[in-house]
């Protein structure tokens, strides 16, 4: 068993912090070859990468497309909060069944992935901020290092009435 499979979420998919959000939506960390193969074999059609860096994106795009899946790059970093148009694009992508099933990931599958899944939970499933934030923590959100993400999500949820 490799280090990455020891850290996976469900014990079946060789991806760190891998979890099913909905039957059409999965989340987790950066896959390696075995992870991409598992995603393909599960029927995943779209891989949404939140990482940044031209080399990282180019390599992943080639891997994903060589396996017949669609690759979408939506880089987010730790210093800038998601812009409204980024959130709109993410929700539109997840709402479009043409892309299903979708796998969303950053490096560890906890911070950037966590905030977007929290937005999905609140805006598409009616979760409260507390429910969404508790799930972020459950899957490894770094609450002290990324306090700005928590503050922003709380403010965002209040403005939208999801407190």
PDB file of C-alpha atoms in Angstrom:
ATOM      1  CA  UNK A   1       0.000   0.000   0.000  1.00  0.00           C
ATOM      2  CA  UNK A   2       1.452   3.350  -0.986  1.00  0.00           C
ATOM      3  CA  UNK A   3       1.419   6.441   1.206  1.00  0.00           C
ATOM      4  CA  UNK A   4      -1.299   7.990  -0.937  1.00  0.00           C
ATOM      5  CA  UNK A   5      -3.648   5.022  -0.522  1.00  0.00           C
ATOM      6  CA  UNK A   6      -3.120   4.991   3.242  1.00  0.00           C
ATOM      7  CA  UNK A   7      -4.515   8.518   3.371  1.00  0.00           C
ATOM      8  CA  UNK A   8      -7.475   8.019   1.045  1.00  0.00           C
ATOM      9  CA  UNK A   9     -10.941   8.624   2.332  1.00  0.00           C
ATOM     10  CA  UNK A  10     -12.965   5.518   1.544  1.00  0.00           C
ATOM     11  CA  UNK A  11     -10.332   2.782   1.309  1.00  0.00           C
ATOM     12  CA  UNK A  12     -11.220   1.902  -2.300  1.00  0.00           C
ATOM     13  CA  UNK A  13      -9.996   4.727  -4.512  1.00  0.00           C
ATOM     14  CA  UNK A  14      -6.231   5.396  -4.514  1.00  0.00           C
ATOM     15  CA  UNK A  15      -6.572   9.148  -4.033  1.00  0.00           C
ATOM     16  CA  UNK A  16      -5.742  11.060  -0.887  1.00  0.00           C
ATOM     17  CA  UNK A  17      -8.809  12.406   0.966  1.00  0.00           C
ATOM     18  CA  UNK A  18     -11.205  10.966  -1.646  1.00  0.00           C
ATOM     19  CA  UNK A  19     -14.911  11.222  -0.816  1.00  0.00           C
ATOM     20  CA  UNK A  20     -18.232  11.089  -2.609  1.00  0.00           C
ATOM     21  CA  UNK A  21     -20.292  14.272  -2.189  1.00  0.00           C
ATOM     22  CA  UNK A  22     -23.199  13.145  -4.364  1.00  0.00           C
ATOM     23  CA  UNK A  23     -23.560  10.292  -6.881  1.00  0.00           C
ATOM     24  CA  UNK A  24     -22.399  12.757  -9.552  1.00  0.00           C
ATOM     25  CA  UNK A  25     -19.779  14.665  -7.533  1.00  0.00           C
ATOM     26  CA  UNK A  26     -16.531  13.565  -5.902  1.00  0.00           C
ATOM     27  CA  UNK A  27     -13.821  15.473  -4.070  1.00  0.00           C
ATOM     28  CA  UNK A  28     -10.255  14.819  -3.000  1.00  0.00           C
ATOM     29  CA  UNK A  29      -6.567  15.442  -3.424  1.00  0.00           C
ATOM     30  CA  UNK A  30      -4.233  15.324  -6.402  1.00  0.00           C
ATOM     31  CA  UNK A  31      -4.477  11.949  -8.136  1.00  0.00           C
ATOM     32  CA  UNK A  32      -1.487  10.089  -9.479  1.00  0.00           C
ATOM     33  CA  UNK A  33      -1.717   7.603 -12.368  1.00  0.00           C
ATOM     34  CA  UNK A  34      -3.588   4.939 -10.384  1.00  0.00           C
ATOM     35  CA  UNK A  35      -6.039   7.543  -9.141  1.00  0.00           C
ATOM     36  CA  UNK A  36      -6.837   8.811 -12.620  1.00  0.00           C
ATOM     37  CA  UNK A  37      -7.351   5.218 -13.782  1.00  0.00           C
ATOM     38  CA  UNK A  38      -9.722   4.600 -10.863  1.00  0.00           C
ATOM     39  CA  UNK A  39     -11.679   7.761 -11.682  1.00  0.00           C
ATOM     40  CA  UNK A  40     -12.013   6.674 -15.301  1.00  0.00           C
ATOM     41  CA  UNK A  41     -13.103   3.189 -14.253  1.00  0.00           C
ATOM     42  CA  UNK A  42     -15.740   4.734 -11.950  1.00  0.00           C
ATOM     43  CA  UNK A  43     -17.153   6.580 -14.942  1.00  0.00           C
ATOM     44  CA  UNK A  44     -15.967  10.080 -14.025  1.00  0.00           C
ATOM     45  CA  UNK A  45     -16.346  12.281 -17.094  1.00  0.00           C
ATOM     46  CA  UNK A  46     -14.866  15.572 -15.875  1.00  0.00           C
ATOM     47  CA  UNK A  47     -11.863  16.401 -13.711  1.00  0.00           C
ATOM     48  CA  UNK A  48     -11.908  19.920 -12.262  1.00  0.00           C
ATOM     49  CA  UNK A  49      -8.428  20.932 -11.134  1.00  0.00           C
ATOM     50  CA  UNK A  50      -8.103  23.858  -8.709  1.00  0.00           C
ATOM     51  CA  UNK A  51      -4.298  23.827  -8.719  1.00  0.00           C
ATOM     52  CA  UNK A  52      -2.134  26.469 -10.341  1.00  0.00           C
ATOM     53  CA  UNK A  53       1.170  26.306 -12.148  1.00  0.00           C
ATOM     54  CA  UNK A  54       1.526  25.851 -15.894  1.00  0.00           C
ATOM     55  CA  UNK A  55       3.557  22.627 -15.690  1.00  0.00           C
ATOM     56  CA  UNK A  56       1.208  20.993 -13.180  1.00  0.00           C
ATOM     57  CA  UNK A  57      -1.842  21.915 -15.241  1.00  0.00           C
ATOM     58  CA  UNK A  58      -0.304  20.814 -18.557  1.00  0.00           C
ATOM     59  CA  UNK A  59       0.783  17.437 -17.169  1.00  0.00           C
ATOM     60  CA  UNK A  60      -2.596  16.744 -15.619  1.00  0.00           C
ATOM     61  CA  UNK A  61      -4.474  17.842 -18.726  1.00  0.00           C
ATOM     62  CA  UNK A  62      -2.460  15.367 -20.810  1.00  0.00           C
ATOM     63  CA  UNK A  63      -3.051  12.526 -18.316  1.00  0.00           C
ATOM     64  CA  UNK A  64      -6.775  13.146 -17.966  1.00  0.00           C
ATOM     65  CA  UNK A  65      -7.450  13.585 -21.672  1.00  0.00           C
ATOM     66  CA  UNK A  66      -5.379  10.497 -22.564  1.00  0.00           C
ATOM     67  CA  UNK A  67      -7.866   8.503 -20.477  1.00  0.00           C
ATOM     68  CA  UNK A  68     -10.870   9.975 -22.296  1.00  0.00           C
ATOM     69  CA  UNK A  69     -12.023  12.335 -19.561  1.00  0.00           C
ATOM     70  CA  UNK A  70     -12.556  16.089 -19.844  1.00  0.00           C
ATOM     71  CA  UNK A  71     -10.073  18.312 -18.022  1.00  0.00           C
ATOM     72  CA  UNK A  72     -11.094  21.732 -16.695  1.00  0.00           C
ATOM     73  CA  UNK A  73      -8.620  24.038 -14.994  1.00  0.00           C
ATOM     74  CA  UNK A  74      -9.960  26.576 -12.509  1.00  0.00           C
ATOM     75  CA  UNK A  75      -6.881  27.725 -10.562  1.00  0.00           C
ATOM     76  CA  UNK A  76      -7.441  28.984  -7.032  1.00  0.00           C
ATOM     77  CA  UNK A  77      -4.696  29.956  -4.635  1.00  0.00           C
ATOM     78  CA  UNK A  78      -4.485  30.411  -0.884  1.00  0.00           C
ATOM     79  CA  UNK A  79      -4.086  34.186  -0.951  1.00  0.00           C
ATOM     80  CA  UNK A  80      -7.080  35.275  -3.003  1.00  0.00           C
ATOM     81  CA  UNK A  81     -10.640  34.361  -2.222  1.00  0.00           C
ATOM     82  CA  UNK A  82     -12.817  33.002  -5.033  1.00  0.00           C
ATOM     83  CA  UNK A  83     -14.352  35.718  -7.192  1.00  0.00           C
ATOM     84  CA  UNK A  84     -18.123  35.747  -7.796  1.00  0.00           C
ATOM     85  CA  UNK A  85     -17.614  34.747 -11.437  1.00  0.00           C
ATOM     86  CA  UNK A  86     -15.499  31.780 -10.310  1.00  0.00           C
ATOM     87  CA  UNK A  87     -18.257  30.629  -7.975  1.00  0.00           C
ATOM     88  CA  UNK A  88     -20.873  31.068 -10.700  1.00  0.00           C
ATOM     89  CA  UNK A  89     -18.744  29.053 -13.142  1.00  0.00           C
ATOM     90  CA  UNK A  90     -18.221  26.283 -10.582  1.00  0.00           C
ATOM     91  CA  UNK A  91     -21.938  25.998  -9.765  1.00  0.00           C
ATOM     92  CA  UNK A  92     -22.914  26.084 -13.452  1.00  0.00           C
ATOM     93  CA  UNK A  93     -20.417  23.317 -14.155  1.00  0.00           C
ATOM     94  CA  UNK A  94     -21.755  21.139 -11.344  1.00  0.00           C
ATOM     95  CA  UNK A  95     -25.365  21.882 -12.348  1.00  0.00           C
ATOM     96  CA  UNK A  96     -24.731  20.723 -15.931  1.00  0.00           C
ATOM     97  CA  UNK A  97     -25.349  16.965 -16.063  1.00  0.00           C
ATOM     98  CA  UNK A  98     -23.337  16.800 -19.305  1.00  0.00           C
ATOM     99  CA  UNK A  99     -20.210  16.953 -17.106  1.00  0.00           C
ATOM    100  CA  UNK A 100     -21.335  14.302 -14.590  1.00  0.00           C
ATOM    101  CA  UNK A 101     -19.784  12.651 -12.751  1.00  0.00           C
ATOM    102  CA  UNK A 102     -17.276  15.348 -11.763  1.00  0.00           C
ATOM    103  CA  UNK A 103     -14.133  15.000  -9.655  1.00  0.00           C
ATOM    104  CA  UNK A 104     -12.991  18.249  -7.950  1.00  0.00           C
ATOM    105  CA  UNK A 105      -9.519  18.477  -6.471  1.00  0.00           C
ATOM    106  CA  UNK A 106      -6.671  20.647  -5.250  1.00  0.00           C
ATOM    107  CA  UNK A 107      -3.396  19.281  -3.854  1.00  0.00           C
ATOM    108  CA  UNK A 108      -4.665  17.810  -0.569  1.00  0.00           C
ATOM    109  CA  UNK A 109      -8.427  17.974  -1.173  1.00  0.00           C
ATOM    110  CA  UNK A 110      -9.076  19.999   1.946  1.00  0.00           C
ATOM    111  CA  UNK A 111      -8.835  23.783   1.618  1.00  0.00           C
ATOM    112  CA  UNK A 112      -9.623  25.017  -1.894  1.00  0.00           C
ATOM    113  CA  UNK A 113     -11.724  21.945  -2.605  1.00  0.00           C
ATOM    114  CA  UNK A 114     -13.380  22.327   0.783  1.00  0.00           C
ATOM    115  CA  UNK A 115     -14.509  25.880   0.216  1.00  0.00           C
ATOM    116  CA  UNK A 116     -16.052  25.120  -3.179  1.00  0.00           C
ATOM    117  CA  UNK A 117     -17.842  22.039  -1.892  1.00  0.00           C
ATOM    118  CA  UNK A 118     -19.120  24.132   1.051  1.00  0.00           C
ATOM    119  CA  UNK A 119     -20.525  26.647  -1.444  1.00  0.00           C
ATOM    120  CA  UNK A 120     -22.200  23.801  -3.339  1.00  0.00           C
ATOM    121  CA  UNK A 121     -23.657  22.448  -0.093  1.00  0.00           C
ATOM    122  CA  UNK A 122     -25.099  25.842   0.907  1.00  0.00           C
ATOM    123  CA  UNK A 123     -26.294  27.095  -2.475  1.00  0.00           C
ATOM    124  CA  UNK A 124     -27.524  23.846  -3.986  1.00  0.00           C
ATOM    125  CA  UNK A 125     -28.442  21.762  -0.968  1.00  0.00           C
ATOM    126  CA  UNK A 126     -29.520  24.411   1.537  1.00  0.00           C
ATOM    127  CA  UNK A 127     -26.908  23.599   4.164  1.00  0.00           C
ATOM    128  CA  UNK A 128     -26.170  26.167   6.865  1.00  0.00           C
ATOM    129  CA  UNK A 129     -22.736  27.740   7.240  1.00  0.00           C
ATOM    130  CA  UNK A 130     -22.133  25.561  10.308  1.00  0.00           C
ATOM    131  CA  UNK A 131     -22.973  22.336   8.482  1.00  0.00           C
ATOM    132  CA  UNK A 132     -20.772  23.265   5.522  1.00  0.00           C
ATOM    133  CA  UNK A 133     -17.896  24.428   7.723  1.00  0.00           C
ATOM    134  CA  UNK A 134     -18.094  21.287   9.876  1.00  0.00           C
ATOM    135  CA  UNK A 135     -17.719  19.198   6.717  1.00  0.00           C
ATOM    136  CA  UNK A 136     -14.741  21.329   5.643  1.00  0.00           C
ATOM    137  CA  UNK A 137     -13.085  20.584   8.997  1.00  0.00           C
ATOM    138  CA  UNK A 138     -13.945  16.889   8.760  1.00  0.00           C
ATOM    139  CA  UNK A 139     -11.979  16.621   5.515  1.00  0.00           C
ATOM    140  CA  UNK A 140      -8.942  18.539   6.728  1.00  0.00           C
ATOM    141  CA  UNK A 141      -9.589  22.260   6.275  1.00  0.00           C
ATOM    142  CA  UNK A 142      -6.732  24.220   7.893  1.00  0.00           C
ATOM    143  CA  UNK A 143      -8.806  26.536  10.061  1.00  0.00           C
ATOM    144  CA  UNK A 144      -5.894  28.510  11.494  1.00  0.00           C
ATOM    145  CA  UNK A 145      -3.738  28.848   8.405  1.00  0.00           C
ATOM    146  CA  UNK A 146      -6.666  29.829   6.185  1.00  0.00           C
ATOM    147  CA  UNK A 147      -8.769  31.907   8.548  1.00  0.00           C
ATOM    148  CA  UNK A 148      -9.561  34.259   5.645  1.00  0.00           C
ATOM    149  CA  UNK A 149     -11.434  31.429   3.842  1.00  0.00           C
ATOM    150  CA  UNK A 150     -13.583  30.790   6.918  1.00  0.00           C
ATOM    151  CA  UNK A 151     -14.289  34.494   7.420  1.00  0.00           C
ATOM    152  CA  UNK A 152     -15.194  34.914   3.747  1.00  0.00           C
ATOM    153  CA  UNK A 153     -17.449  31.842   3.683  1.00  0.00           C
ATOM    154  CA  UNK A 154     -19.321  33.035   6.784  1.00  0.00           C
ATOM    155  CA  UNK A 155     -19.787  36.522   5.289  1.00  0.00           C
ATOM    156  CA  UNK A 156     -20.812  35.027   1.943  1.00  0.00           C
ATOM    157  CA  UNK A 157     -23.318  32.678   3.579  1.00  0.00           C
ATOM    158  CA  UNK A 158     -24.865  35.478   5.663  1.00  0.00           C
ATOM    159  CA  UNK A 159     -25.305  37.689   2.606  1.00  0.00           C
ATOM    160  CA  UNK A 160     -27.078  34.837   0.840  1.00  0.00           C
ATOM    161  CA  UNK A 161     -29.193  33.884   3.865  1.00  0.00           C
ATOM    162  CA  UNK A 162     -27.497  30.559   4.656  1.00  0.00           C
ATOM    163  CA  UNK A 163     -26.469  31.276   8.243  1.00  0.00           C
TER     164      UNK A 163
END
